[in-house]
XYZ file of C-alpha atoms in Angstrom:
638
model
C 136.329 103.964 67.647
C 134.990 106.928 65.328
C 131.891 106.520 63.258
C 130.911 107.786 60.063
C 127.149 107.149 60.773
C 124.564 107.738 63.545
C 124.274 104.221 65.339
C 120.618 103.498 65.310
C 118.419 101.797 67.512
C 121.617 98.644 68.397
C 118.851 96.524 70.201
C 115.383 97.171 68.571
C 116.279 96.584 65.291
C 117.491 93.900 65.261
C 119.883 93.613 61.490
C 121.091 90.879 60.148
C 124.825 89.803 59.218
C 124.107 87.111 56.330
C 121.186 86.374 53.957
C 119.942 82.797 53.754
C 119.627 81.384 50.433
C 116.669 79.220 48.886
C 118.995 77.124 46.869
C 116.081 75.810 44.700
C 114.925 73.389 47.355
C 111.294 73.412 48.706
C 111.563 74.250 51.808
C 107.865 74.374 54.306
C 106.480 77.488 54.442
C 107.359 78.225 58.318
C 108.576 81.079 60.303
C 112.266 81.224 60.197
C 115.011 83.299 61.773
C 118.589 82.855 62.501
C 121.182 84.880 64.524
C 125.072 85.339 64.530
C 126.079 85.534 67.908
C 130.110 85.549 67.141
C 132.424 86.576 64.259
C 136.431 86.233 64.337
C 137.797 88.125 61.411
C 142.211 87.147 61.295
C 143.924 88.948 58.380
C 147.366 89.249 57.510
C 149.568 92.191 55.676
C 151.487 90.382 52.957
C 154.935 92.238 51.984
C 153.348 93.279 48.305
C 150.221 94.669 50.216
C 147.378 92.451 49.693
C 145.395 90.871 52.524
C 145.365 87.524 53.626
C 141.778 87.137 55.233
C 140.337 83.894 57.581
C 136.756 84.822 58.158
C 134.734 82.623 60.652
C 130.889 83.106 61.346
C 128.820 80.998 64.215
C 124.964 80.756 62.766
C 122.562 79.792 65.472
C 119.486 78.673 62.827
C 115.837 78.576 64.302
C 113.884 76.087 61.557
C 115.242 74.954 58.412
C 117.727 76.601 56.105
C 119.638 75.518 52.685
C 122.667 77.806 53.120
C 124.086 81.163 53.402
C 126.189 83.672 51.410
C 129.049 85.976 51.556
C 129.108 89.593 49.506
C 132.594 90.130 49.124
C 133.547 93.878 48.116
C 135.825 94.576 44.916
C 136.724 96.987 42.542
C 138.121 100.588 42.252
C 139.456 102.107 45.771
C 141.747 104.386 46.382
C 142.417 104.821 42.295
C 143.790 101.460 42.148
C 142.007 97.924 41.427
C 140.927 95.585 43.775
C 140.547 92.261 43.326
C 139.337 89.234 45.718
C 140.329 85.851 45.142
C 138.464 83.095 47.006
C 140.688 80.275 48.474
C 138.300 77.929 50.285
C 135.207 77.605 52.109
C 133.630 75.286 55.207
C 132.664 74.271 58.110
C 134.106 73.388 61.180
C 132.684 70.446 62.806
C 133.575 68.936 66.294
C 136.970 71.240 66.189
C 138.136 70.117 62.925
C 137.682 72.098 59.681
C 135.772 70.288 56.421
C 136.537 72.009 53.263
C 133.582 71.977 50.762
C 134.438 71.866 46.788
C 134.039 74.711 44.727
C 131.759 73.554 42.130
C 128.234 75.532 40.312
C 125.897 72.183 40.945
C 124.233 73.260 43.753
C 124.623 70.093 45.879
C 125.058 69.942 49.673
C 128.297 70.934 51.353
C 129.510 72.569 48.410
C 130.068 76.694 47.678
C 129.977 78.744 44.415
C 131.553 81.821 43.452
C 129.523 84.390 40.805
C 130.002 88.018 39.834
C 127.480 89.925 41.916
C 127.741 93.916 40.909
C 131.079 95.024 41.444
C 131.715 92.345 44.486
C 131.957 88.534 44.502
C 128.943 86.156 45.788
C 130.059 83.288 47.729
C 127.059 80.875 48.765
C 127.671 78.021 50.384
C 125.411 75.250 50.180
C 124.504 73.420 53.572
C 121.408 72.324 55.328
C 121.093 73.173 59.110
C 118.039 72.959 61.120
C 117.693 74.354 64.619
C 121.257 74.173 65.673
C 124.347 76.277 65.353
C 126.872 75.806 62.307
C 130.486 77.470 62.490
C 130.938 78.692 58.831
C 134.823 79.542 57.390
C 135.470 80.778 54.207
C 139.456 81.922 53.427
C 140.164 84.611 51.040
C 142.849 87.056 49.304
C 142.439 90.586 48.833
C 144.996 92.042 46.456
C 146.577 95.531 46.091
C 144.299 96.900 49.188
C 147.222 98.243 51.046
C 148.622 101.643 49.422
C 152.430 102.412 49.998
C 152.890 105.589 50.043
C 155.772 107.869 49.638
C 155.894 108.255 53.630
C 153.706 105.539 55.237
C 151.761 102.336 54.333
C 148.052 102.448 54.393
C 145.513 100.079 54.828
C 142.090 101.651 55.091
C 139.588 98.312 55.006
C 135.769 97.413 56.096
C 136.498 94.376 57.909
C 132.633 94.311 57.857
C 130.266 95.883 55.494
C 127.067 97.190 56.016
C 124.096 95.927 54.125
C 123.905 92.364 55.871
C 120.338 91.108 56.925
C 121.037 90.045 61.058
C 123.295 91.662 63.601
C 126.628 90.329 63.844
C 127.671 90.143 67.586
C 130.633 89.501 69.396
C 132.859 90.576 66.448
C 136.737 90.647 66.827
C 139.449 91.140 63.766
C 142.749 90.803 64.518
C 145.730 92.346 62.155
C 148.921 91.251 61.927
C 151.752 93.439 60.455
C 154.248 92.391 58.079
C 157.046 93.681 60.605
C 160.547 92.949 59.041
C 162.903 91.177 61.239
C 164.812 93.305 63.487
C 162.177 96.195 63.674
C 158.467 96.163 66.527
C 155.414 98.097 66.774
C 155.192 101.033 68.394
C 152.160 102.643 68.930
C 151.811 106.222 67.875
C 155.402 106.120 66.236
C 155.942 103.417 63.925
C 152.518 102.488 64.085
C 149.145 104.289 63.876
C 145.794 102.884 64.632
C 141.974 103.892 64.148
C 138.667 102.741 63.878
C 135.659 103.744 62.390
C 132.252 102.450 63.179
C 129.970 101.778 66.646
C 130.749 104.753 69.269
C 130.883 100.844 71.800
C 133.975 99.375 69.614
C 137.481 99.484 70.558
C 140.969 98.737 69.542
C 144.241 97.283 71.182
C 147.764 96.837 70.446
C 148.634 92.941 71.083
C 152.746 92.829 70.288
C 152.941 93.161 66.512
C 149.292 92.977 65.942
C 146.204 94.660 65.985
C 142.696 93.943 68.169
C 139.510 95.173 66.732
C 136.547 94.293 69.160
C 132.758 95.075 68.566
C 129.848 94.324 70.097
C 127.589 94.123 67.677
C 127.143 95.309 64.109
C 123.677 96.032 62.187
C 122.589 95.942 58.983
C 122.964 99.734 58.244
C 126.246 99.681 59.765
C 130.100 98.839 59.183
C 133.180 98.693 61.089
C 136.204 99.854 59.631
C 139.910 99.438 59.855
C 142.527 102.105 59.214
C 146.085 101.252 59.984
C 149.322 103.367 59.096
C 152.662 101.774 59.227
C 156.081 102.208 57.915
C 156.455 101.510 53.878
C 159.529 99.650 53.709
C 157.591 96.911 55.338
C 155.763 95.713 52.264
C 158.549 96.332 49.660
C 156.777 94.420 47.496
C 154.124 96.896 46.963
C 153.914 99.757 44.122
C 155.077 102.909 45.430
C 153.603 105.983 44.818
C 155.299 109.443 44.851
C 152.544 111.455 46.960
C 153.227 111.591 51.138
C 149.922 111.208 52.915
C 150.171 110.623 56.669
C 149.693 114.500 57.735
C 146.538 114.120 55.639
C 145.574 111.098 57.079
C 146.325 112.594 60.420
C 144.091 115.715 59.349
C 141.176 113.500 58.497
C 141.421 110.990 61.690
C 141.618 114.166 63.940
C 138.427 115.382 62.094
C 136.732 111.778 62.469
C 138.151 111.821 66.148
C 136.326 115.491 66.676
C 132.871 114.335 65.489
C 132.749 110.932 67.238
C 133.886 112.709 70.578
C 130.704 115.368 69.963
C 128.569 111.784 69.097
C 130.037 110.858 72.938
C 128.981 114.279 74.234
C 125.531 114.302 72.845
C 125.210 110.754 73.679
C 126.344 110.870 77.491
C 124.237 114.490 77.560
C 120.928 112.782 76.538
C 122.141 109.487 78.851
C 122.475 111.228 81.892
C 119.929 113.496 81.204
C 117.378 111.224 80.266
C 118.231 109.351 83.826
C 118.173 112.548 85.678
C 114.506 113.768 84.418
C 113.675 110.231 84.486
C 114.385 109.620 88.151
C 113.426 113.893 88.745
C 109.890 113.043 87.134
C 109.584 109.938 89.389
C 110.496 111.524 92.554
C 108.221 114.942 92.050
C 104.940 112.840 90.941
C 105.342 110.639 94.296
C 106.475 113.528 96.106
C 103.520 115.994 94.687
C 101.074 112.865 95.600
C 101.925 112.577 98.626
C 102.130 116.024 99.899
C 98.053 116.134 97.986
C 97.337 112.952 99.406
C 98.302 113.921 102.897
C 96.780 117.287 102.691
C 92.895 115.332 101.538
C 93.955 113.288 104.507
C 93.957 115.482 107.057
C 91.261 117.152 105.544
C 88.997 114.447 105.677
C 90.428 113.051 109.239
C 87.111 113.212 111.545
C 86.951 114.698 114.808
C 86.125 111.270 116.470
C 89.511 109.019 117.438
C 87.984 106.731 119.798
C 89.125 103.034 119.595
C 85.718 101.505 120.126
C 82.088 102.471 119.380
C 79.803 100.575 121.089
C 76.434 101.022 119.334
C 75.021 101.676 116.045
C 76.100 105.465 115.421
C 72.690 106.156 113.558
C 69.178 105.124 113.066
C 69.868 105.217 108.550
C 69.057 101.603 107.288
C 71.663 98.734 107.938
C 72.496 98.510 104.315
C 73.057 102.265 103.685
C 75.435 102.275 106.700
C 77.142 99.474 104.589
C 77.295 101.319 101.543
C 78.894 103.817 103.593
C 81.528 101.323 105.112
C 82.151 99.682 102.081
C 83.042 103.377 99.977
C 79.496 103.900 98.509
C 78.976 100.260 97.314
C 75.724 98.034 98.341
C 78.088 94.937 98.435
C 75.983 91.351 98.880
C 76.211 91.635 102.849
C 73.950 94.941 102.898
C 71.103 92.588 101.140
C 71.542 89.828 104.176
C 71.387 92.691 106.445
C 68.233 94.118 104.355
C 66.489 91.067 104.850
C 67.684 90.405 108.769
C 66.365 93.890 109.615
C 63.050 92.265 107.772
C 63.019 89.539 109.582
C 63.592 91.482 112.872
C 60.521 93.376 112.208
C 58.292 90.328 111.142
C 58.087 90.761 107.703
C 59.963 87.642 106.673
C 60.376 84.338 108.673
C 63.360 82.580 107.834
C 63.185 78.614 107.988
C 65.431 75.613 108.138
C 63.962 73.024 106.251
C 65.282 69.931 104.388
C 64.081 68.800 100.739
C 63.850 65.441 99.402
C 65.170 64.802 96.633
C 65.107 62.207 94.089
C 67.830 60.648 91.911
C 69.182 57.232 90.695
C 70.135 55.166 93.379
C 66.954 56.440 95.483
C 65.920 60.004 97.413
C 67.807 61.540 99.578
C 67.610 64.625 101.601
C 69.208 68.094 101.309
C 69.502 71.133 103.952
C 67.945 74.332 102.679
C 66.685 77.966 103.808
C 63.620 78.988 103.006
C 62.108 82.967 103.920
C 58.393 83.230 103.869
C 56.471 86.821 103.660
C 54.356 86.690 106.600
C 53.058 90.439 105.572
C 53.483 93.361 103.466
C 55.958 96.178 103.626
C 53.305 98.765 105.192
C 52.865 101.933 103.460
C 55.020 105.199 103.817
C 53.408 107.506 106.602
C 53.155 111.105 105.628
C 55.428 112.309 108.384
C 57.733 109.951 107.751
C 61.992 111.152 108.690
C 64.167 110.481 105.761
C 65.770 107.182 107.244
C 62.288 106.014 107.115
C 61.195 106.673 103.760
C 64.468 105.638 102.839
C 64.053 102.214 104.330
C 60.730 102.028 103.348
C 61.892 101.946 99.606
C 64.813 100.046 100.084
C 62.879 96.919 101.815
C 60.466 97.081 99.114
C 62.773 96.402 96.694
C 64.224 93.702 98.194
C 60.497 92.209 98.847
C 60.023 92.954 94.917
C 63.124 90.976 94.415
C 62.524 88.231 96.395
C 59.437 87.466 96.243
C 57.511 88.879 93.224
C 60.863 87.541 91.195
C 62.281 84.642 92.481
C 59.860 83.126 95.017
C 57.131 83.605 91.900
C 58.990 82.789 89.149
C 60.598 79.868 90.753
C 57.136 78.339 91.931
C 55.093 75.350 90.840
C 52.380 75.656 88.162
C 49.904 74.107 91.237
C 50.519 77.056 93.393
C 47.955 79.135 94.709
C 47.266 82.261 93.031
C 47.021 85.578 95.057
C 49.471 84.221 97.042
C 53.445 84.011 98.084
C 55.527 80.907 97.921
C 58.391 80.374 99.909
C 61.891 81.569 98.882
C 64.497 78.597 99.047
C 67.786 80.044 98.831
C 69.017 77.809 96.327
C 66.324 78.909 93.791
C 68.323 82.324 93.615
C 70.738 81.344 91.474
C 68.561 79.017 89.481
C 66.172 82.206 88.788
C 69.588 84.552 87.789
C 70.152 82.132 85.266
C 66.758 81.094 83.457
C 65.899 85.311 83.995
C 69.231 86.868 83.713
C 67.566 90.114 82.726
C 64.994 90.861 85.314
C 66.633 89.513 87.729
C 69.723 91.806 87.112
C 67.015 94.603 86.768
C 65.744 93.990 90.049
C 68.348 93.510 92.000
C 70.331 96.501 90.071
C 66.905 98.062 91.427
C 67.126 97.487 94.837
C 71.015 98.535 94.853
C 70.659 101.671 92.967
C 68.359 102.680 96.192
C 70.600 101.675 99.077
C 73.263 103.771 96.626
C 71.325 106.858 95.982
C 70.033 107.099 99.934
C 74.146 106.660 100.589
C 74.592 109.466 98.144
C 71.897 111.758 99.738
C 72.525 111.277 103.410
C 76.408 110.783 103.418
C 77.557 112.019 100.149
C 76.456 115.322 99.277
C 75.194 118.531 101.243
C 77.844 119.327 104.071
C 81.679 119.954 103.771
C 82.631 117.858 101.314
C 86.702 117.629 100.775
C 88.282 117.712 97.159
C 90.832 115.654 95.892
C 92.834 117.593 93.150
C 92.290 113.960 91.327
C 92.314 114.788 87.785
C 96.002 116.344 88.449
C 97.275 113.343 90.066
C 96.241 111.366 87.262
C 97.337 113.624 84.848
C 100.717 113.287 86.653
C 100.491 109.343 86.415
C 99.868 109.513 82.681
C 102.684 111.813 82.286
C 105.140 109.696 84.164
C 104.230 106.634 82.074
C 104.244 108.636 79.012
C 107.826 109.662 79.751
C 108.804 105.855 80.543
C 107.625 104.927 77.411
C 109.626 107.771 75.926
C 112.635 106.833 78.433
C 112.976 103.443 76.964
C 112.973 104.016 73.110
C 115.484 106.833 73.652
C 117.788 104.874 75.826
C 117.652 102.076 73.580
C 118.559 103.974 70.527
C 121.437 106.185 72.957
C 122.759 102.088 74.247
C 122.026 102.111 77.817
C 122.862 99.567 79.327
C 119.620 97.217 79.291
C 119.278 96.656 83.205
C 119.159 100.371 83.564
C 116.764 100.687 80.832
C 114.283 98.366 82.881
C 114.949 100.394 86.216
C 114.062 103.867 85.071
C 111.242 102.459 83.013
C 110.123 100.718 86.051
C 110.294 103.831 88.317
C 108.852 105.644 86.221
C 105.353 103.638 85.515
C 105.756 102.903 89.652
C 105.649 106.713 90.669
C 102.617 107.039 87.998
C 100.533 104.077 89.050
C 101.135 105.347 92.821
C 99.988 109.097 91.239
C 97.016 107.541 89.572
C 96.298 105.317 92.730
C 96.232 108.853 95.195
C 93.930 110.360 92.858
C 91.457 107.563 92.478
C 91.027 106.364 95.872
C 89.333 108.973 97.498
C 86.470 109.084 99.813
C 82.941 110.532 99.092
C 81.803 111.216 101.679
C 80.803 114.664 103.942
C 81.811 115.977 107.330
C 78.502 113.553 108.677
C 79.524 110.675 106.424
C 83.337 110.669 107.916
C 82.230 110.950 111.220
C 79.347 108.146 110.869
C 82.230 105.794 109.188
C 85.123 106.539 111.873
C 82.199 105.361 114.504
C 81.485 102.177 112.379
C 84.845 101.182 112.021
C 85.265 101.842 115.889
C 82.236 99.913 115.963
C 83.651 97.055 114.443
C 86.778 96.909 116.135
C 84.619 96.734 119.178
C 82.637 94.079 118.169
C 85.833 92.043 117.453
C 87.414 92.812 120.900
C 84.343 93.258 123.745
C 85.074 90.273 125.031
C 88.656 90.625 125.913
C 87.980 94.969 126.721
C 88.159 95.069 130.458
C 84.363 96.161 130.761
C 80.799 95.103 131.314
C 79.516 93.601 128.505
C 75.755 95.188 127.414
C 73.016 92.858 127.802
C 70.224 95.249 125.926
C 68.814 92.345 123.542
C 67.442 95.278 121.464
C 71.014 96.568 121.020
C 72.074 93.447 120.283
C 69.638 92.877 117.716
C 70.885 96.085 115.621
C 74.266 95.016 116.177
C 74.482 91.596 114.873
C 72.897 92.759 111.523
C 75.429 95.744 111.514
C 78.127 92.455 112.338
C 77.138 91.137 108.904
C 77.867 94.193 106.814
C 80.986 95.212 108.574
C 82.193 91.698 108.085
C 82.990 90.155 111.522
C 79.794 87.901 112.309
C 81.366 84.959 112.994
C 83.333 86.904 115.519
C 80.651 87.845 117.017
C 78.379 85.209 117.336
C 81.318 82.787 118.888
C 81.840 85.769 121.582
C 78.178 86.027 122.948
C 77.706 82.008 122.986
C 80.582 81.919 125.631
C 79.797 84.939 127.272
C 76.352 85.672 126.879
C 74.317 82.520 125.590
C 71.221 83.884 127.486
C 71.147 86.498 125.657
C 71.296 85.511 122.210
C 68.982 82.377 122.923
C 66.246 84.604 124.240
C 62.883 84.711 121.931
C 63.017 88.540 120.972
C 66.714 88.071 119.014
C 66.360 84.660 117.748
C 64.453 85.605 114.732
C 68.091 87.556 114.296
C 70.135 85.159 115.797
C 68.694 82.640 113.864
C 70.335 83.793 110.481
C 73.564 82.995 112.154
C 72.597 79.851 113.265
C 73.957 76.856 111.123
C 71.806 73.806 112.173
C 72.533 70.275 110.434
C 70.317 70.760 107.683
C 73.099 72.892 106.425
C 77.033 73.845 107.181
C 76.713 77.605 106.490
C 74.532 79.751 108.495
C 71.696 81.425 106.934
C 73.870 84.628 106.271
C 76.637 83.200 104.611
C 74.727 80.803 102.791
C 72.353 83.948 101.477
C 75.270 86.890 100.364
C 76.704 84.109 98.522
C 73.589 83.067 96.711
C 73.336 86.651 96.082
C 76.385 87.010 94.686
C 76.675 84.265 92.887
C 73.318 84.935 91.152
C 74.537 88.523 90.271
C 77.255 87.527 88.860
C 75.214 84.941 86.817
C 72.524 87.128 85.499
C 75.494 90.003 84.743
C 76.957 87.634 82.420
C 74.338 86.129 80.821
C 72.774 89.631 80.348
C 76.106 90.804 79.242
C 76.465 87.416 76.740
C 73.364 88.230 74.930
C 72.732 89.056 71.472
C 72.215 92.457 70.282
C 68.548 93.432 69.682
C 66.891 94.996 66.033
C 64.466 95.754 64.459
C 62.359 94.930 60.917
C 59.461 94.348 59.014
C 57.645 92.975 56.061
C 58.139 94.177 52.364
C-alpha cells in the first residue's frame, strides 16, 4: 500500500486506537493501560453510494475502565455532504451479539451519540476490568461514494489517525455492489489502492476487496480507494466531470513516492545490517590481530612444562603478586607469615579454647601465632629482595600483632609485651576497628604491590597494548548497536533481527574492550619469572606421577610448600609428599612449615586455609564498614 506519511517508530511508540472514557464514575487512582490487538472493519457499497459499515474492536483492558468511544468522521468531502448515521452498538459475549440502548443517562451497557466538531462521538458505556471485551458498533455512511461521469469512486479512511493505542491485526473487507450478470476484474472493471503503512496490503477475494494491516498508530491512517464501474450504484447522483485518468495520475504519483519510501527503507535496512555486521567483524578482527601481536610479544623464551624450584630468591608474596597479575591476593599474607614462621619469627600453635555458654562450657579448636622475636633491622648492604622483604614482614608483624593481637587482648595483659594472635580474633578486630585495620593491612599490601611494581613491572622491555584503541573500538561498536536498534525499529525490522545485530554488535565490543583490558604488566624478567612459576606449579601438581626422582632437599621443600599456597595447589601437594615422602615432611626443620598445612582435631581446616580466609573475610569486613561510614566535618562555637 502507498502512504501519505512517514511511518514512525511502529514498535516504540506505542499509539493508541480508542480513548477510554471517565464516565463520571470514581474510579482508584491506579496505573491503567489497555491494548487492541484485532480490528475487523466489513463495509458494503449500497447501489445509491453510501456505505454500510460493521466495525468490530477486541480491547484487552489492564485495571479498571468505564467505557470507550468512537470518533466518527463527517462533513464536507469531495464538495458533497457527508453524513453518518449510527445504527447500533455492543458487545459480543460468548459468540452472541448484545445490543446496548441508545439512551444520554449514562448507565452501564448503554451508548450515546453527541456532535463532536464536525464528526459524531459514540461512547459506549461498559465496565471491564482486566479482561478482553469484543466491542461492535454498526453504522451508515451516506453519499461517500462519488459517481462519476466515467467511474465510481470511493476514496474512504477505514481508520483515522488521531486514536490513543495501536490498532493491530486490522483487516476491512469491501464488498461491491456488482449487478447481476457482471464480476470483478482486477485492473479492468475494477481498480484497487491503498494508502497508509509501507507493511499493508490488499487482495482481490471474488467480488470483494481485502485490506490487511498490521498495525496502525496514533499518527497514522489507512486508507481505501476503490474505482469501479458507475452503472453499479445507479442510485447515486451523477456528475458530468470524468475522473479516472486523474485518479490514475495521482495513484501513479502516490505509487512513485511509496516505492522511493521502499528504496530508502530497504537502503538504510540492508545497510544498517551490513555496517552493523562490517563493524562487528573488523572490531573482533582488529582485536585479535592486536591481541595476537601483544601475545607474541610478550610470549617468554622459557616453554618448559615443569619448573622444579623457586625461579627466584624475591619474597613469596611478591612472586604471588606476580602470579596473580600484580595483586597481593589473601594467600601471599599466609605465605608472608609461613616464610615468618620458617625463619622463627612466629610460632604457630594449635590450641583449643573453652568456652562458656548456657547449657555449660565447651571447647573450640583455634590457631594461635606467637612473636617469638623481632623483625631484625635492615643491614646496610642489604640486595633489594632483602630490603624488600624486610619491609614487607614488618608490615605484616605491624598488622598482626601491634593491631590485632594488641587490640584484641585482655585489660590484665602484660604491658611491654605481645599476646598471642588467635585467628578468630581477625575478623572480630576488622569489625570493632574497620579503619585501622583496613589501613594496615592496605599497608602491608601496598608494599608487596609496589616491590611487584619495581622488580617485575617497570625497567626492562616492557610490551604495549594499543589498549585505549581497543576500547575505543568497544565503545564504538556499542554505540552503533544502540544506534542499530532505534533505527531499525523506526525502518520495521523484523524484531528477531533487531536483537541479533544488536547482540553482535555489543558482543564484538565487550570482546574489544576485554583484549584491551586484560593485559599483562609485566617486563621481559617478570614474563620469564611467571612462565617458570606457572611451570612450577604444574610441577608441583604432577611430580608424583612425572617419571623422575623425586627431590628430597627439605630446604627446597620448605620454599616450595609456601610458594604451593600462593600458586593455589597446597592441598595437592601436601597429599603427594605424605604418600611418597612422609619422612620428609615429618622431619623437625619443615614442620614449623608443614605444620600450617597440618589440620589436627582441634580444627577441620589447616592453618593456611583457616588464615587467608580470616584474612579475607576481615578485609572485606573492615572495607565495608569503612566504606558504610558517615562523612566527616567540621565546626565550631559562635
Amino acid at each position: 500500500m502507498t502512504s501519505r506519511r512517514a511511518r514512525i517508530a511502529s514498535a516504540c511508540i506505542i499509539c493508541m486506537l480508542m480513548l477510554i472514557v471517565n464516565l463520571g464514575v470514581a474510579t482508584p487512582a491506579l496505573a491503567r493501560e489497555y491494548s487492541i490487538p484485532q480490528v475487523d472493519i466489513d463495509a458494503t457499497i449500497t447501489a445509491d453510494g453510501s456505505l454500510e459499515v460493521r466495525e468490530e474492536r477486541v480491547f484487552s483492558f489492564d485495571g479498571s475502565f468505564n467505557g470507550v468511544y468512537w470518533n466518527l468522521p463527517q462533513g464536507e468531502f469531495q464538495g458533497r455532504d457527508v453524513t453518518v448515521d449510527v445504527i447500533s452498538a455492543g458487545e459480543i459475549e460468548g459468540g452472541r451479539k448484545t445490543a446496548y440502548e441508545l439512551t444520554d443517562s449514562g448507565d452501564d451497557r448503554t451508548y450515546s451519540i453527541e456532535e463532536y466538531g464536525s464528526s459524531l462521538r459514540l461512547k459506549i458505556y461498559a465496565r471491564h476490568s482486566d479482561e478482553d471485551a469484543h466491542f461492535i458498533i454498526t453504522y451508515r455512511i451516506n453519499n461517500v461514494v462519488l459517481r462519476h461521469a466515467d467511474v465510481a469512486e470511493l476514496y474512504w479512511q477505514f481508520v483515522t489517525e488521531g486514536w490513543d493505542v495501536e490498532s493491530q491485526n486490522i483487516s476491512c473487507a469491501i464488498h461491491l455492489p456488482v449487478p447481476e450478470g457482471q464480476s470483478v476484474v482486477p485492473e479492468d472493471t475494477v481498480r484497487a489502492w491503498g494508502h497508509g503503512p509501507l507493511d499493508a496490503s490488499l487482495a482481490f477475494s471474488g467480488n470483494d476487496i481485502v485490506y490487511t494491516v498490521p498495525g496502525i498508530g496514533s499518527s497514522e491512517f489507512a486508507e481505501a480507494r476503490v474505482v469501479f464501474p458507475e452503472s453499479w450504484i445507479p442510485g447515486a447522483v451523477q456528475d458530468s466531470s470524468s475522473a479516472l485518468a486523474d485518479i490514475l495520475q495521482e495513484e501513479q504519483r502516490e505509487a512513485d513516492k511509496a516505492n522511493r519510501q521502499r528504496m530508502n527503507a530497504r537502503i538504510v535496512y540492508f545497510g544498517s545490517m551490513v555496517v552493523a555486521g562490517g563493524a562487528a567483524a573488523a572490531s573482533v578482527i582488529f582485536a585479535r590481530i592486536k591481541r595476537k601481536s601483544y601475545n607474541e610479544a610478550i610470549k617468554p623464551r622459557f616453554d618448559d612444562d615443569y619448573f622444579r624450584d623457586v625461579p627466584t630468591d624475591d619474597h613469596p608474596a611478591v612472586l604471588g603478586a606476580l602470579y596473580h597479575g600484580g595483586t597481593a591476593v589473601p594467600e601471599c599474607f599466609t605465605a608472608t607469615l609461613m616464610d615468618l614462621t620458617n625463619l622463627g619469627t612466629i610460632a604457630l600453635q594449635h590450641v583449643k579454647i573453652k568456652h562458656d555458654g548456657l547449657f555449660g562450657s565447651r571447647l573450640e579448636g583455634d590457631y594461635r601465632l606467637v612473636l617469638n622475636k623481632p623483625i631484625p633491622p635492615e643491614k646496610p648492604n642489604a640486595t633489594r629482595s632483602e630490603r624488600d622483604a624486610g619491609r614487607i614482614n614488618r608490615k605484616a608483624i605491624d598488622l598482626m600483632f601491634e593491631k590485632v593481637a594488641l587490640g584484641m587482648a585482655d585489660k590484665d595483659h602484660a604491658p611491654g609485651t605481645y599476646p598471642p594472635l588467635y585467628f578468630s580474633s581477625i575478623e572480630d578486630y576488622a569489625k570493632e576497628h574497620a579503619s585501622s585495620y583496613e589501613r594496615a593491612y592496605d599497608s602491608w599490601k601496598g608494599s608487596v604491590e609496589t616491590a611487584y611494581e619495581q622488580r617485575f613491572a617497570t625497567g626492562g622491555t616492557v610490551v604495549e597494548l594499543p589498549a585505549s584503541a581497543l576500547v575505543a573500538a568497544g565503545v564504538a561498536d556499542i554505540v552503533l548497536a544502540a544506534l542499530f536498534f532505534f533505527i531499525s525499529i523506526v525502518f520495521g525490522m523484523p524484531f528477531p533481527l533487531i536483537i541479533a545485530f544488536s547482540a553482535l554488535l555489543v558482543a564484538s565490543g565487550v570482546y574489544a574492550i576485554v583484549c584491551g583490558a586484560n593485559r599483562e604488566r609485566a617486563n621481559e624478567e617478570g614474563r620469564e619469572t611467571k612462565a617458570k612459576l606457572e611451570a612450577l606449579r604444574r610441577w608441583l601438581k604432577d611430580f608424583t606421577r612425572l617419571d623422575e626422582a623425586i627431590p628430597t632437599d627439605v630446604v627446597l621443600w620448605n620454599r616450595l610448600l609456601v610458594m604451593a599456597v600462593v600458586l593455589g595447589v597446597s592441598e595437592e601437594v601436601i597429599k603427594q609428599l605424605e604418600t611418597v615422602l612422609p619422612e620428609v615432611i615429618h622431619s623437625d626443620y619443615l614442620s614449623p612449615t608443614y605444620g600450617w598445612y597440618y589440620a589436627s582435631s582441634v580444627n577441620s581446616l589447616s592453618p593456611a586455609r583457616a588464615f587467608s580466609s580470616a584474612v579475607s573475610t576481615a578485609h572485606s569486613v573492615s572495607t565495608a564498614s569503612t566504606a558504610s561510614s558517615s562523612w566527616s566535618s567540621g565546626g565550631g562555637a559562635f
